[in-house]
């Protein structure tokens, strides 16, 4: 098939197992890990964990990616949509709060098929970098309950430099707008678990507090009170960023306080982290 699934529109040839596009992936999902995960926001992980399916490969190339070992390669197990659906069933039976699909954009067609084969009786969370096309979102319409996108940048130049993602800002804002149209404003059950809605994540990068502040202001101007926001300080130098002149350190207490104060001043509902979160504890062990 000729693929124009993601915003890059590579027009690349993809077969089930081989891809010539930016993601270098075939059309069948490659999965690095299927297991409960406890490192998400409290309304996602809860007490029983989030049933995560980590997909290998990515449509972005973030130099600081904390899942670098799998996002920059296609290491993992190839699964058919039916096998993927059995993975959801297994996770659901283990007692997790939700099924959490992590970085699945380049496999969106197979993921949609898998959810039509088996629709879990618990919320389906779509966990992504925010760089989605309308085509991907149309495939997921009616199959996803909670969208968990990043809004990484307020500056396209920075997005291109750090993630090789052209036109990131407008693409991500349009994607979030469509997500809100599909699933509405956030809803929670009696235990505080998110059952519907959009939770936008923003990761603060060292030496880039100004762009973080602008990202929060842009979200507020565009979406008002419709969004819940998760402000993350868990950044650690990983992948290519370990030797980067600006990205080669964690953020400081002053940097975090500066951005967090703006989050509160803007009146966002959402989540923040302790600065002690900046450890490798959030990075899963890949069992492929």
Tab-separated table of N, CA and C in Angstrom, residues 37-38 40-50 97-98 191-193:
chain	number	residue	atom	x	y	z
A	37	UNK	N	0.865	-0.879	33.868
A	37	UNK	CA	1.867	0.185	34.053
A	37	UNK	C	1.327	1.140	35.117
A	38	UNK	N	2.211	1.571	36.020
A	38	UNK	CA	1.777	2.365	37.173
A	38	UNK	C	2.349	3.784	37.160
A	40	UNK	N	1.561	6.370	35.024
A	40	UNK	CA	0.764	7.410	34.388
A	40	UNK	C	0.145	8.318	35.458
A	41	UNK	N	-0.651	9.291	35.034
A	41	UNK	CA	-1.353	10.157	35.972
A	41	UNK	C	-2.255	9.326	36.879
A	42	UNK	N	-2.543	9.810	38.105
A	42	UNK	CA	-3.388	9.034	39.034
A	42	UNK	C	-4.730	8.624	38.447
A	43	UNK	N	-5.304	9.462	37.572
A	43	UNK	CA	-6.619	9.136	37.000
A	43	UNK	C	-6.517	8.123	35.864
A	44	UNK	N	-5.301	7.740	35.496
A	44	UNK	CA	-5.087	6.733	34.458
A	44	UNK	C	-4.551	5.433	35.070
A	45	UNK	N	-3.545	5.533	35.922
A	45	UNK	CA	-2.945	4.329	36.532
A	45	UNK	C	-3.736	3.807	37.719
A	46	UNK	N	-4.329	4.726	38.508
A	46	UNK	CA	-5.102	4.306	39.675
A	46	UNK	C	-4.314	3.398	40.593
A	47	UNK	N	-5.011	2.423	41.167
A	47	UNK	CA	-4.370	1.471	42.088
A	47	UNK	C	-4.048	0.146	41.413
A	48	UNK	N	-4.729	-0.144	40.294
A	48	UNK	CA	-4.563	-1.449	39.642
A	48	UNK	C	-3.723	-1.367	38.365
A	49	UNK	N	-3.290	-0.178	38.031
A	49	UNK	CA	-2.452	-0.014	36.858
A	49	UNK	C	-3.242	0.225	35.581
A	50	UNK	N	-2.547	0.776	34.609
A	50	UNK	CA	-3.096	1.009	33.275
A	50	UNK	C	-2.589	-0.106	32.367
A	97	UNK	N	-7.322	-0.780	35.016
A	97	UNK	CA	-8.396	0.215	34.908
A	97	UNK	C	-8.780	0.524	33.469
A	98	UNK	N	-7.855	0.371	32.536
A	98	UNK	CA	-8.094	0.775	31.149
A	98	UNK	C	-7.098	0.076	30.230
A	191	UNK	N	-14.261	6.593	41.611
A	191	UNK	CA	-12.914	6.374	42.149
A	191	UNK	C	-11.898	7.386	41.614
A	192	UNK	N	-12.379	8.364	40.836
A	192	UNK	CA	-11.482	9.370	40.288
A	192	UNK	C	-10.761	8.943	39.031
A	193	UNK	N	-11.174	7.821	38.442
A	193	UNK	CA	-10.541	7.360	37.205
A	193	UNK	C	-11.201	8.038	36.003
